[in-house]
Each structure stands twice: as C-alpha cells, then as structure tokens.
Short mmCIF file of N, CA and C in Angstrom, two decimals:
data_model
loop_
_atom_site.label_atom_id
_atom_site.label_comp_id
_atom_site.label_asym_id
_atom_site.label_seq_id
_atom_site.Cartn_x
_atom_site.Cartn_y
_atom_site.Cartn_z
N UNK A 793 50.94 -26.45 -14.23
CA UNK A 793 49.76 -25.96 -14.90
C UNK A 793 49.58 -26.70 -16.23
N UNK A 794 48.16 -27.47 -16.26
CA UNK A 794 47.95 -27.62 -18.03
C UNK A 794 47.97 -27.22 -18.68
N UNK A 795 48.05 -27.17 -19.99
CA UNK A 795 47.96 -26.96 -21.30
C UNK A 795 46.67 -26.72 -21.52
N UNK A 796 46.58 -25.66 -21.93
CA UNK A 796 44.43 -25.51 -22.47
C UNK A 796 44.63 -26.38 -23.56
N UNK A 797 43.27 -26.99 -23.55
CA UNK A 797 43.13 -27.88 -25.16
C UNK A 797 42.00 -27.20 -25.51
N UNK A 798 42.13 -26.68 -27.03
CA UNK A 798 40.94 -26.60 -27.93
C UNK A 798 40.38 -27.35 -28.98
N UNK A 799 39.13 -27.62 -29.08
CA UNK A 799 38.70 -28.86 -29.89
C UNK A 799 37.53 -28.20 -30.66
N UNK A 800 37.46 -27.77 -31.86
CA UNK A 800 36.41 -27.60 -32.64
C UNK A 800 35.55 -28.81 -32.84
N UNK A 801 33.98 -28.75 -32.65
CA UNK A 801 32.94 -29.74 -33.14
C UNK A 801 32.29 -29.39 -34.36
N UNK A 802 32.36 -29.87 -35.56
CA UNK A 802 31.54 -29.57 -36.46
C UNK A 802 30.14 -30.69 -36.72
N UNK A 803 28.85 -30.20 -36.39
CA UNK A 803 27.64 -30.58 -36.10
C UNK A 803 27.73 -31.14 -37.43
N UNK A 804 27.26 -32.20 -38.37
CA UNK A 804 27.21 -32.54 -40.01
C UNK A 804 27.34 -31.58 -40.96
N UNK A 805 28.83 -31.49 -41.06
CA UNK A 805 28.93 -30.55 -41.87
C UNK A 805 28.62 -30.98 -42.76
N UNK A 806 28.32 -29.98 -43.96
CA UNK A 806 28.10 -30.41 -45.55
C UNK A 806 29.30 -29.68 -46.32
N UNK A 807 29.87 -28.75 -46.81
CA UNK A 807 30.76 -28.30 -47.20
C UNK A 807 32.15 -28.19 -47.03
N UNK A 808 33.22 -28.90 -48.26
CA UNK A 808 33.94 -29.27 -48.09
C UNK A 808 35.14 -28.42 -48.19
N UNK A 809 34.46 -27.38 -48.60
CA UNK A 809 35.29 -25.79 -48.58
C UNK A 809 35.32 -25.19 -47.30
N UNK A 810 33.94 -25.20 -46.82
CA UNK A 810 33.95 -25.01 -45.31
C UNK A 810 34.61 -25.70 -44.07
N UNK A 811 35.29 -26.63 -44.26
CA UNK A 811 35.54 -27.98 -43.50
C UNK A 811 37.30 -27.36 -43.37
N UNK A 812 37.46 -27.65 -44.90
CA UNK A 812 38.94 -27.01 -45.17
C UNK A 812 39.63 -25.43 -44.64
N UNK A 813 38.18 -25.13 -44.83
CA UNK A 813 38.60 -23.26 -44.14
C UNK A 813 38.42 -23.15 -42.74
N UNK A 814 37.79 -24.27 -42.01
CA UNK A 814 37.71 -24.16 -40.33
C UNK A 814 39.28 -25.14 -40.26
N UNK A 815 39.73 -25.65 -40.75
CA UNK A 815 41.58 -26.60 -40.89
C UNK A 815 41.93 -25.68 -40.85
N UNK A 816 42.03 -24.55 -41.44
CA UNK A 816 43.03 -23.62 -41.93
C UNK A 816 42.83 -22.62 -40.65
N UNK A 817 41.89 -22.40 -39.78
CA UNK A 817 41.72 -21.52 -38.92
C UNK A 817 42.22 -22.28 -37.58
N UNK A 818 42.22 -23.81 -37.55
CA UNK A 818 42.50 -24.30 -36.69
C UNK A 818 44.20 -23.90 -35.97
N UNK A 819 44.62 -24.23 -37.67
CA UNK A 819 46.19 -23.91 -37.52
C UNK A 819 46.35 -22.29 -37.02
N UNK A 820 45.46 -22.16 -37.48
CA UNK A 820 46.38 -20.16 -37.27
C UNK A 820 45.76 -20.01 -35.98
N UNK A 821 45.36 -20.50 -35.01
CA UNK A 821 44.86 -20.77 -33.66
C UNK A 821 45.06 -21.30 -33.01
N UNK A 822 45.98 -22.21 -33.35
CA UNK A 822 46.47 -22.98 -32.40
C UNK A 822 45.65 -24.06 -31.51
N UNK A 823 44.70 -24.64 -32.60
CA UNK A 823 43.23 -25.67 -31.77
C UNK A 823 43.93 -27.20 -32.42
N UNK A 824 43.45 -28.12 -30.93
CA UNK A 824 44.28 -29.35 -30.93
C UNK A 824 43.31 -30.18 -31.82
N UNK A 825 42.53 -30.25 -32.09
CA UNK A 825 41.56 -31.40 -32.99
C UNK A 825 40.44 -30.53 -33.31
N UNK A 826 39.74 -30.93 -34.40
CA UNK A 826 38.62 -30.79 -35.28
C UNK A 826 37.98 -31.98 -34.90
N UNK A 827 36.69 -31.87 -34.67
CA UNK A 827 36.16 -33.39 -35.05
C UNK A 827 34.42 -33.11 -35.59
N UNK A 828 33.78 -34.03 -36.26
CA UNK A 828 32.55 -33.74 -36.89
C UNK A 828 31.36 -35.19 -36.79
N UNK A 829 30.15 -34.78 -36.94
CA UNK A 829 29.45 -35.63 -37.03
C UNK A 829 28.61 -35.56 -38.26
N UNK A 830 28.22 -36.76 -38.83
CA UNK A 830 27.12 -37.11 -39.73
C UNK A 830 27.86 -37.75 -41.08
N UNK A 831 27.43 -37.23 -41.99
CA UNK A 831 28.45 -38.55 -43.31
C UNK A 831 28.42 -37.69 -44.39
N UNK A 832 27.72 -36.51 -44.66
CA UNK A 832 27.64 -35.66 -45.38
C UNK A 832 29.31 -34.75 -45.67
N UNK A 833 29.83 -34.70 -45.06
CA UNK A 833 31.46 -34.43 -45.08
C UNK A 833 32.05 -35.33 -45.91
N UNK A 834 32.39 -36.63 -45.45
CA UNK A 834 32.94 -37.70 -45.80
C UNK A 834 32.25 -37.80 -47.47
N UNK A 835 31.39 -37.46 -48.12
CA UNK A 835 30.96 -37.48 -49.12
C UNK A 835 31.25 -36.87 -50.01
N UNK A 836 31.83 -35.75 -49.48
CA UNK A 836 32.13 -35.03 -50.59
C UNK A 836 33.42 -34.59 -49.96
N UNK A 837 33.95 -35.00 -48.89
CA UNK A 837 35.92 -34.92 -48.94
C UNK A 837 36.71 -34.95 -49.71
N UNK A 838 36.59 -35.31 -51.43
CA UNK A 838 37.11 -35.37 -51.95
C UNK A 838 37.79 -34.35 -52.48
N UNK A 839 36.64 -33.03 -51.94
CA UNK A 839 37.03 -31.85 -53.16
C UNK A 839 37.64 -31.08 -51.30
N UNK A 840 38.49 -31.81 -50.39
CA UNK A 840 38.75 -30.87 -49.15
C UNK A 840 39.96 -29.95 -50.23
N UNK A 841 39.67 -28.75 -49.03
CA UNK A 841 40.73 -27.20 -49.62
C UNK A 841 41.23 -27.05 -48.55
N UNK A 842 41.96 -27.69 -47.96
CA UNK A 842 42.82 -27.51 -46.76
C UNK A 842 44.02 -27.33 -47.48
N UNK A 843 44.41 -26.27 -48.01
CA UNK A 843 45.06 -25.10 -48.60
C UNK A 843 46.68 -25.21 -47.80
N UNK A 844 46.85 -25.18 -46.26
CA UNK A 844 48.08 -25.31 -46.17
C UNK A 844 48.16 -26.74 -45.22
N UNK A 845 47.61 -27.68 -45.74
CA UNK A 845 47.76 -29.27 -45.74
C UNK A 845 47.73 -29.43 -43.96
N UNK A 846 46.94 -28.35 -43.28
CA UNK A 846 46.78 -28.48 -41.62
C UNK A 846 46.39 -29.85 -41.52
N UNK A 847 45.67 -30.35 -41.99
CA UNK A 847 45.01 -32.09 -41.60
C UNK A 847 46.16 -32.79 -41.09
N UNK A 848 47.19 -32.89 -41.53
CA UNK A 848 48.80 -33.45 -41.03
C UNK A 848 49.17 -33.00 -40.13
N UNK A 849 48.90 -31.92 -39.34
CA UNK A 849 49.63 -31.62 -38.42
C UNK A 849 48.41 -31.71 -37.02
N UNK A 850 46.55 -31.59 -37.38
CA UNK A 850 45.62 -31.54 -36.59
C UNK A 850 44.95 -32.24 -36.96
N UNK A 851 44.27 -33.52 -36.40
CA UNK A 851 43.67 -34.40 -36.47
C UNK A 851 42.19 -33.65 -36.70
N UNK A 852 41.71 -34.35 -38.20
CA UNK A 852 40.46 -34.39 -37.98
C UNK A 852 39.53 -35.64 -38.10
N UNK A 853 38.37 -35.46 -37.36
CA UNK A 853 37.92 -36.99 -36.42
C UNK A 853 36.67 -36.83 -36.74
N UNK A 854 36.14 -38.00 -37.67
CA UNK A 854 34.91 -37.96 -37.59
C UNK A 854 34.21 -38.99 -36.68
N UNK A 855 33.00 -38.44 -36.14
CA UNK A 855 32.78 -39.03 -34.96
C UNK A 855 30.89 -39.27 -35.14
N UNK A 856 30.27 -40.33 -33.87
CA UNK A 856 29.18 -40.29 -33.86
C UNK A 856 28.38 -39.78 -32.56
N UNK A 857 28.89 -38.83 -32.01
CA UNK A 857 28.57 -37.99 -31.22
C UNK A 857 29.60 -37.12 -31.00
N UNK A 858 29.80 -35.47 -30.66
CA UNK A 858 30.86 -34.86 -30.47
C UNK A 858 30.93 -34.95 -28.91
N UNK A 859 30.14 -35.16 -28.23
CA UNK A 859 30.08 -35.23 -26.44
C UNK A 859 30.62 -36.30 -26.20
N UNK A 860 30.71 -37.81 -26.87
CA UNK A 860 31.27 -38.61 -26.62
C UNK A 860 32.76 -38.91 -25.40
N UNK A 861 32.88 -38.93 -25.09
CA UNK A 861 34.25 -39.25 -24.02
C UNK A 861 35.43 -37.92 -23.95
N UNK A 862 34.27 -36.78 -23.33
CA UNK A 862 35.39 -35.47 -23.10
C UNK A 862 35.76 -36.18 -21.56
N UNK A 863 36.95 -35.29 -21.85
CA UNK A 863 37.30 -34.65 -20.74
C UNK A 863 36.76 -34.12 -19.38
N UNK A 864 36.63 -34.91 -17.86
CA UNK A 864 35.39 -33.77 -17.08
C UNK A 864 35.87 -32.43 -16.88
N UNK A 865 37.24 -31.68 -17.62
CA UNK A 865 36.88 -30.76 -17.47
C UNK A 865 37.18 -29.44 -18.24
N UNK A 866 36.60 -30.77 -19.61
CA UNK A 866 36.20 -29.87 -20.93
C UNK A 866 34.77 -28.91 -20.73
N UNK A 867 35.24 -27.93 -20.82
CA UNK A 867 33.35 -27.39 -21.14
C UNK A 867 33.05 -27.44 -22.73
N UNK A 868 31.84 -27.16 -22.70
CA UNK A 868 31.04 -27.40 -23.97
C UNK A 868 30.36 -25.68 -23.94
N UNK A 869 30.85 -25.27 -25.26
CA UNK A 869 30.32 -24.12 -25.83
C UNK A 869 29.67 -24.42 -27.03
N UNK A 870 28.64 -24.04 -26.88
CA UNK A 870 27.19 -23.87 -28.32
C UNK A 870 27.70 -22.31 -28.91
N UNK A 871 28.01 -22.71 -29.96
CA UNK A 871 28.42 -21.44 -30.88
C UNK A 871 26.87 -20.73 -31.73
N UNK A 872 25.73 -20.78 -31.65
CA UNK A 872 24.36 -20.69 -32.23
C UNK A 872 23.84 -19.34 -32.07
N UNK A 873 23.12 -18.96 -33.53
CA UNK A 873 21.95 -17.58 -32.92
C UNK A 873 20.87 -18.48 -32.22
N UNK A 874 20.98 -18.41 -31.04
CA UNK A 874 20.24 -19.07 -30.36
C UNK A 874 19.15 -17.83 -29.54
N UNK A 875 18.36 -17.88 -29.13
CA UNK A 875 17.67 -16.87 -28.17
C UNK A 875 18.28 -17.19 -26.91
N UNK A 876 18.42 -16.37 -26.00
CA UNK A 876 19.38 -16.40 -24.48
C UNK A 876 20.69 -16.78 -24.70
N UNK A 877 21.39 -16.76 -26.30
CA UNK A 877 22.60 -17.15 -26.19
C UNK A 877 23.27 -15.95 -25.56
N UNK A 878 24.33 -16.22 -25.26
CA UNK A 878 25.29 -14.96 -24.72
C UNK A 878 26.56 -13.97 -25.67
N UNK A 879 26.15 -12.69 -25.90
CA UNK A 879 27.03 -12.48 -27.28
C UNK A 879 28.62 -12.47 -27.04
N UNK A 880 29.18 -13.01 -27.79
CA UNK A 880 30.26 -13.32 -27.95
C UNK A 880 31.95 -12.03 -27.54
N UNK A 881 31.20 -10.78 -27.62
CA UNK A 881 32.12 -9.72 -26.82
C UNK A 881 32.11 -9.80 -25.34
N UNK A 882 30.97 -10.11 -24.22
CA UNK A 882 30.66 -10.30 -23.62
C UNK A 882 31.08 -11.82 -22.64
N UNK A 883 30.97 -12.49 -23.61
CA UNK A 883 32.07 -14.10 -23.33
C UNK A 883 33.91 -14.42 -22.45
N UNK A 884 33.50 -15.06 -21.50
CA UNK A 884 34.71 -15.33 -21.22
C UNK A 884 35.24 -16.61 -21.40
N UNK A 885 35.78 -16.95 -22.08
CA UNK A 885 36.54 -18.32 -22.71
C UNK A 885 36.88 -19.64 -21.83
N UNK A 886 36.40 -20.51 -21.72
CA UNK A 886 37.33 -21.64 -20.42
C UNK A 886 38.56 -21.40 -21.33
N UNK A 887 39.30 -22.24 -20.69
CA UNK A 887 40.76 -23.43 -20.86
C UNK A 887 40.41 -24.57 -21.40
N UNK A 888 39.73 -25.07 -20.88
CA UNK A 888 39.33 -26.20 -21.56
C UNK A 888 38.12 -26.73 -22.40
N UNK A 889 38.18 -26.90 -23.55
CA UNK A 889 36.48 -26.64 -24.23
C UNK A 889 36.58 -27.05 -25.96
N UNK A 890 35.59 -27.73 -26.30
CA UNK A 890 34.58 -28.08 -27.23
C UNK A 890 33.92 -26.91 -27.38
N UNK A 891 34.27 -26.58 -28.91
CA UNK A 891 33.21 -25.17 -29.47
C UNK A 891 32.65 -25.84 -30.20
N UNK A 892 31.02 -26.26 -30.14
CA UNK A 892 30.49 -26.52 -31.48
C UNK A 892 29.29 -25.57 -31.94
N UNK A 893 29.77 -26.34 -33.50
CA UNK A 893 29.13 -25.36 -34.80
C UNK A 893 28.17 -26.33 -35.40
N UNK A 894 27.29 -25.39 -35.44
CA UNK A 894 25.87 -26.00 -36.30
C UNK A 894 26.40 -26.28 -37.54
N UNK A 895 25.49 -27.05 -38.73
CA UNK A 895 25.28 -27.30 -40.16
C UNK A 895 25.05 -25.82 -40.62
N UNK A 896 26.04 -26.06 -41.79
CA UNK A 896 25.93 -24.54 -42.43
C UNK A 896 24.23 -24.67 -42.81
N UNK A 897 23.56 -25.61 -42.70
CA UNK A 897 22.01 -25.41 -43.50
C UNK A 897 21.16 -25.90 -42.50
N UNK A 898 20.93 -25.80 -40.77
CA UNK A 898 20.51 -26.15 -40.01
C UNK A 898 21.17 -25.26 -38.67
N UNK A 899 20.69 -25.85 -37.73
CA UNK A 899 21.28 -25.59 -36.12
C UNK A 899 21.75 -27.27 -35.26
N UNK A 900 22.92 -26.54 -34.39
CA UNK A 900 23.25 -27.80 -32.81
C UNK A 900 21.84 -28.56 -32.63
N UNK A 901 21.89 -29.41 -32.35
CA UNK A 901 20.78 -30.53 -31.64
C UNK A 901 20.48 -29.98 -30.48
N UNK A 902 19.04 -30.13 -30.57
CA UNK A 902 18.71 -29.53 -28.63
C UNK A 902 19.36 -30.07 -27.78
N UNK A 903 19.64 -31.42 -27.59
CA UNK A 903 20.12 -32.34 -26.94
C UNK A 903 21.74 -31.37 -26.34
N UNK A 904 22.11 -31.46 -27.48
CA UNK A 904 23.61 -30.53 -27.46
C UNK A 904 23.86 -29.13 -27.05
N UNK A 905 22.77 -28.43 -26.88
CA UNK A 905 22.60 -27.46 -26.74
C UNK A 905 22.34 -27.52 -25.14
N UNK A 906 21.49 -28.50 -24.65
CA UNK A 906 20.82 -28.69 -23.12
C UNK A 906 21.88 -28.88 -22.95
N UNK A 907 23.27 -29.35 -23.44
CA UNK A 907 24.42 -30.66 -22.28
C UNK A 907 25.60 -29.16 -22.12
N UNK A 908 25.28 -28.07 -23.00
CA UNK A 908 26.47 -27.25 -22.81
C UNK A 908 26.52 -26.19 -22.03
N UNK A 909 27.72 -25.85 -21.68
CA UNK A 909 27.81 -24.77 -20.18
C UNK A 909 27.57 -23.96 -20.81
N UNK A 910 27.67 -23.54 -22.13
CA UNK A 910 27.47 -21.92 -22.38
C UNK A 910 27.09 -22.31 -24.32
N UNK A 911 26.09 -21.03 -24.23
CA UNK A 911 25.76 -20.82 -25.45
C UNK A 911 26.06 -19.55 -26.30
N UNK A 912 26.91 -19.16 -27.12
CA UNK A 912 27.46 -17.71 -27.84
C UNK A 912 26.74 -17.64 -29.00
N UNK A 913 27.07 -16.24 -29.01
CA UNK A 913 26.44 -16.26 -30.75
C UNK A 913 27.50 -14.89 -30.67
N UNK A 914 27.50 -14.69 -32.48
CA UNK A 914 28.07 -13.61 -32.90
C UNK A 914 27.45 -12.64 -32.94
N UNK A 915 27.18 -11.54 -32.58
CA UNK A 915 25.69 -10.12 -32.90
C UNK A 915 26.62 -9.60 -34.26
N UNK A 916 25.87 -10.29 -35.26
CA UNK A 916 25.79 -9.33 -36.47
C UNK A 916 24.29 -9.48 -37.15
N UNK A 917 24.41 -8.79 -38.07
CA UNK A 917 23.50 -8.50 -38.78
C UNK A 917 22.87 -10.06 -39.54
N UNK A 918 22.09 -10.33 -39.46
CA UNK A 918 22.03 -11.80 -40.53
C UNK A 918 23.62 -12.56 -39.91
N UNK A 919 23.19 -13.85 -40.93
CA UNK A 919 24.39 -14.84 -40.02
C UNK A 919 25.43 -15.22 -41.41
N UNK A 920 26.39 -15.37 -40.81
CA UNK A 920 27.82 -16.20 -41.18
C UNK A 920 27.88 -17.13 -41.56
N UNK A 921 28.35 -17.44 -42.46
CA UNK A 921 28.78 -19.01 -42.80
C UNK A 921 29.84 -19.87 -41.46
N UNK A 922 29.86 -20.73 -42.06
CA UNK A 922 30.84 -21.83 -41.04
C UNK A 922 31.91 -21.60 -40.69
N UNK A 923 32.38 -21.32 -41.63
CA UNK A 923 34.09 -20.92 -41.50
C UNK A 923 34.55 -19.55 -41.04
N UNK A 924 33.25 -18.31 -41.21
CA UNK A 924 33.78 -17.30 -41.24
C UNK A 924 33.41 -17.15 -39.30
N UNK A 925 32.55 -17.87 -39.02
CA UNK A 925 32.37 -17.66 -37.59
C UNK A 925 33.13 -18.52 -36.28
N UNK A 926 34.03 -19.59 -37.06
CA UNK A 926 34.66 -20.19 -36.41
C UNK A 926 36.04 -19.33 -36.30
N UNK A 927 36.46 -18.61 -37.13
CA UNK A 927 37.06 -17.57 -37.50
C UNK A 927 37.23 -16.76 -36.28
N UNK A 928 36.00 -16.16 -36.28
CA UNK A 928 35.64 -14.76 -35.35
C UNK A 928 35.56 -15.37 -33.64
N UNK A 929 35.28 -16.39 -33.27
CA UNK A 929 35.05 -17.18 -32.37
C UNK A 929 36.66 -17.60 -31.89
N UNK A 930 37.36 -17.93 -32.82
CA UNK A 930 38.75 -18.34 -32.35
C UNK A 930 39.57 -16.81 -32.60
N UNK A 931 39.35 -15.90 -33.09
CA UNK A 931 39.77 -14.62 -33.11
C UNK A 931 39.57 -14.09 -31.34
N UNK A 932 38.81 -14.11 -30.87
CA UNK A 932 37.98 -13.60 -30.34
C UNK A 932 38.61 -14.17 -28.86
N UNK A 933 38.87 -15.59 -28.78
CA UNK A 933 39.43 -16.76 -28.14
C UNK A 933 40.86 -15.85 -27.81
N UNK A 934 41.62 -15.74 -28.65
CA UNK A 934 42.73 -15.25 -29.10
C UNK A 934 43.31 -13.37 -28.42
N UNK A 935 42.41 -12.76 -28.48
CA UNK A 935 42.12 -11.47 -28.20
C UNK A 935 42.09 -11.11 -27.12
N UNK A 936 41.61 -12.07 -26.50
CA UNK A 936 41.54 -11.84 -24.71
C UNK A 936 41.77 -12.61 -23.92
N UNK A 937 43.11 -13.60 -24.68
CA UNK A 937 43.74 -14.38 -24.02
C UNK A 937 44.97 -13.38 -23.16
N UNK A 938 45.61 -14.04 -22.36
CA UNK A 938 46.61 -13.45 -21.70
C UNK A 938 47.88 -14.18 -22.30
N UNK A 939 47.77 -15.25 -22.92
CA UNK A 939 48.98 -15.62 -23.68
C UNK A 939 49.46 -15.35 -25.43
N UNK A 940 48.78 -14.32 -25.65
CA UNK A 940 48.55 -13.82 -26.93
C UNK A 940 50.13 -13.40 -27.67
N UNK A 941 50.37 -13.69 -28.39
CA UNK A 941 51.84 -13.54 -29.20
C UNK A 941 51.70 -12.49 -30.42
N UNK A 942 52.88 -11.88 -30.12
CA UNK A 942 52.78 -10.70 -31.23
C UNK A 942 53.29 -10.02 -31.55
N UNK A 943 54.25 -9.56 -32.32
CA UNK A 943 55.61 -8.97 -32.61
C UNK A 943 55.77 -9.07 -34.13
N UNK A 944 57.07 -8.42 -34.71
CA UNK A 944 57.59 -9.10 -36.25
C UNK A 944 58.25 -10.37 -36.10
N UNK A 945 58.55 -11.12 -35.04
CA UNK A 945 58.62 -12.09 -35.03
C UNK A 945 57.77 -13.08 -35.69
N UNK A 946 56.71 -12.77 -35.21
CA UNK A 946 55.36 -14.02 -35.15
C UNK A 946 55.01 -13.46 -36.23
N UNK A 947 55.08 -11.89 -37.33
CA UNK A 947 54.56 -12.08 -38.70
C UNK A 947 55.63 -12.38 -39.38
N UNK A 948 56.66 -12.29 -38.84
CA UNK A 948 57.91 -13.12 -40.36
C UNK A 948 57.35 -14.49 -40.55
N UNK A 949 56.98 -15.22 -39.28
CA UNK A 949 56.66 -16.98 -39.30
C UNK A 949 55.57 -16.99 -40.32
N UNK A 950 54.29 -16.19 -39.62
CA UNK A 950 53.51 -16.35 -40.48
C UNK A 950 52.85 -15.86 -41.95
N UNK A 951 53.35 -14.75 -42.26
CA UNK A 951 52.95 -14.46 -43.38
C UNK A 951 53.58 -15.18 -44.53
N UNK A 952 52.87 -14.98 -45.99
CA UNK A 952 53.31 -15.79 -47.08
C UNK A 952 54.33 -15.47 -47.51
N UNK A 953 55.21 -16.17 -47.80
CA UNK A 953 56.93 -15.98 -48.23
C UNK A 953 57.13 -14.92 -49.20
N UNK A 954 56.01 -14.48 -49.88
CA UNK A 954 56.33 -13.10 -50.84
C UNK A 954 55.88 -11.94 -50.27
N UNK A 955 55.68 -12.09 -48.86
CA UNK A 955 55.54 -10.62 -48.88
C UNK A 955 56.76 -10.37 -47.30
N UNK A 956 56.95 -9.52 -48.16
CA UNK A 956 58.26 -8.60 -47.26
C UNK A 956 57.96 -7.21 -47.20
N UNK A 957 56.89 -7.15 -46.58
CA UNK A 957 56.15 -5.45 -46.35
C UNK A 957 56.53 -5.10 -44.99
N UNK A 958 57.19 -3.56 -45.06
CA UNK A 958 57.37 -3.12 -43.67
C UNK A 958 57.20 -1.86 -43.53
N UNK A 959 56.96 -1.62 -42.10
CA UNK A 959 55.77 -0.59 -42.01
C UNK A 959 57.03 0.65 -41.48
N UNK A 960 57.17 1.99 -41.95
CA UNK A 960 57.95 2.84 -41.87
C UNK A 960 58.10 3.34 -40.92
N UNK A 961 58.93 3.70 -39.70
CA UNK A 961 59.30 4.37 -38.76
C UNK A 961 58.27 5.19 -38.15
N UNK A 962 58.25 6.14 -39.35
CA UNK A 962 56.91 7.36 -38.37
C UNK A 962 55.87 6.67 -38.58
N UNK A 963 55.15 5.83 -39.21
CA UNK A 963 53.65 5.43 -38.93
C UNK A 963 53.74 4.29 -37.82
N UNK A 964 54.87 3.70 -37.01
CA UNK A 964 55.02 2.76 -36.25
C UNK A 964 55.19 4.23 -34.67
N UNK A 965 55.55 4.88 -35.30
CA UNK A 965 55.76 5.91 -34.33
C UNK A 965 54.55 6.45 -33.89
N UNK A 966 54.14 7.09 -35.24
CA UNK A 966 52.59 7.56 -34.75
C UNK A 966 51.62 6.63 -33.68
N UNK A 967 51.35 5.18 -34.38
CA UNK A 967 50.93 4.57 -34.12
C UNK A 967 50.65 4.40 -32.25
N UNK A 968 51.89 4.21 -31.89
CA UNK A 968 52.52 3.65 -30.77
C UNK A 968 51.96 5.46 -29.67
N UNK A 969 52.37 6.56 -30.52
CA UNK A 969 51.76 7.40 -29.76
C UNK A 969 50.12 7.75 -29.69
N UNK A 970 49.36 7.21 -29.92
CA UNK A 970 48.34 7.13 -30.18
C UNK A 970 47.71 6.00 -29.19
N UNK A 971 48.18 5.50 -28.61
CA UNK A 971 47.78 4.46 -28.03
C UNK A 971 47.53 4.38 -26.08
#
C-alpha cells in the first residue's frame, strides 16, 4: 500500500505571515510539500514567520502552474466559497491530493477550478483568512482519517517544552464515562 501524499497549493499568495502559518500547519499535519504561484510571495519572503523553521524539513516550491506534472493519481481539491462547492463536514478526503487555496485578496482561477475533482468550502459565517482555513481543512483531513494518532504520547512530542500540564484522574475519568 502507498503512502498518501499531501501537497498544499497556494494560488499567489501575498502574505508572508500567511505563507509561514500554512508551514507551520503543514508540519503539524503531516503534508509533504507546499508549493505556490505568482511572485508576490517571493517579494516580500523576507519578513517569512515560519516560527518552527518547517521550510527545512517541507519543501516549499514556487511554481508557474500548481497542476503542472501531478501525479495521475493526485486529485485536485478547490478549497473556495464557491457556489456548488461541497461543504467541508460533508467531504470525503482522497489519499492522494493537491488542496488549493485562493489569494488571501482574490479567488482559484476558473481554469483551476474546471481541472479539479472536487470543490470545498468551509460553511461559516463570512470567510477566513489563508492560514486559518488551511488549518480547518487539514484539521478536518485529520479527523476522519482512520490513521489518526493520539495519546500522551503524541502530546509529550508535541507540545512546547514548558508546559507540563496534566489532566487529573477524575476529570480523565469523567471524561471517558461520558463518552
């Protein structure tokens, strides 16, 4: 059996805070490449906030098309408030797949939008920034996977080295009966 690959597309991004905070979601998700189009990134990369230095460990690729030379059997997901998109609780995830994200100050190219198997959107109220929906999208990815990890194991790894918070017997108790 393969390995699912996940590949974030960022449509021209402009924000370099945003760029850095979809890195940082990449890692805590476990997604194999980032890649982006347009030059508006590259312009202002200087000020990237890739906060726990993910770029070293996940390639990010700037590119002049994100459809360029997938995989045949990558699918292509349009992440957009699109009309007929499909809401995102409702979504069942490939294995293999390209999620792309519009310009935080625009939308996907029609073009990009016609070439993809599926179109999501988030149902909230008004819309999300970049980062916070790539977020919810790879949350979401994550949630109703069948290979999902989760224990005090996996929060000793990940949480920040100062916190040593643990949760007391009877509210782990309660908890667990409640369920």
């Amino acid at each position: 059996m393969n390995k699912a690959r996940v590949t974030i597309g960022l449509s021209n991004p402009k924000s370099p805070s945003n760029v850095g905070a979809v890195m940082r979601a990449a890692g805590c998700y476990r997604v194999d490449s980032v890649c982006y189009t347009g030059k508006r990134y590259e312009h202002a990369a200087k000020f990237h906030t890739d906060t726990n230095n993910i770029s070293g460990k996940i390639p990010l690729i700037g590119m002049d098309s994100l459809l360029d030379g997938l995989p045949d059997e990558t699918k292509v997901v349009c992440v957009e408030l699109a009309e007929g998109a499909i809401p995102l609780p409702h979504f069942q995830h490939p294995e293999n797949v390209l999620y792309v994200f519009g310009p935080e100050d625009g939308s996907i190219a029609q073009d990009v939008v016609d070439r993809a198997d599926a179109v999501v959107y988030v149902p909230t109220v008004g819309c999300m920034n970049l980062a916070a929906t790539v977020n919810v999208l790879l949350y979401d990815r994550l949630a109703k996977s069948e290979e999902m990890l989760a224990g005090d194991e996996l929060i000793r790894q990940s949480r920040d080295n100062r916190n040593r918070l643990v949760v007391k017997a009877t509210a782990t108790a309660t908890a667990t009966a409640t369920e």
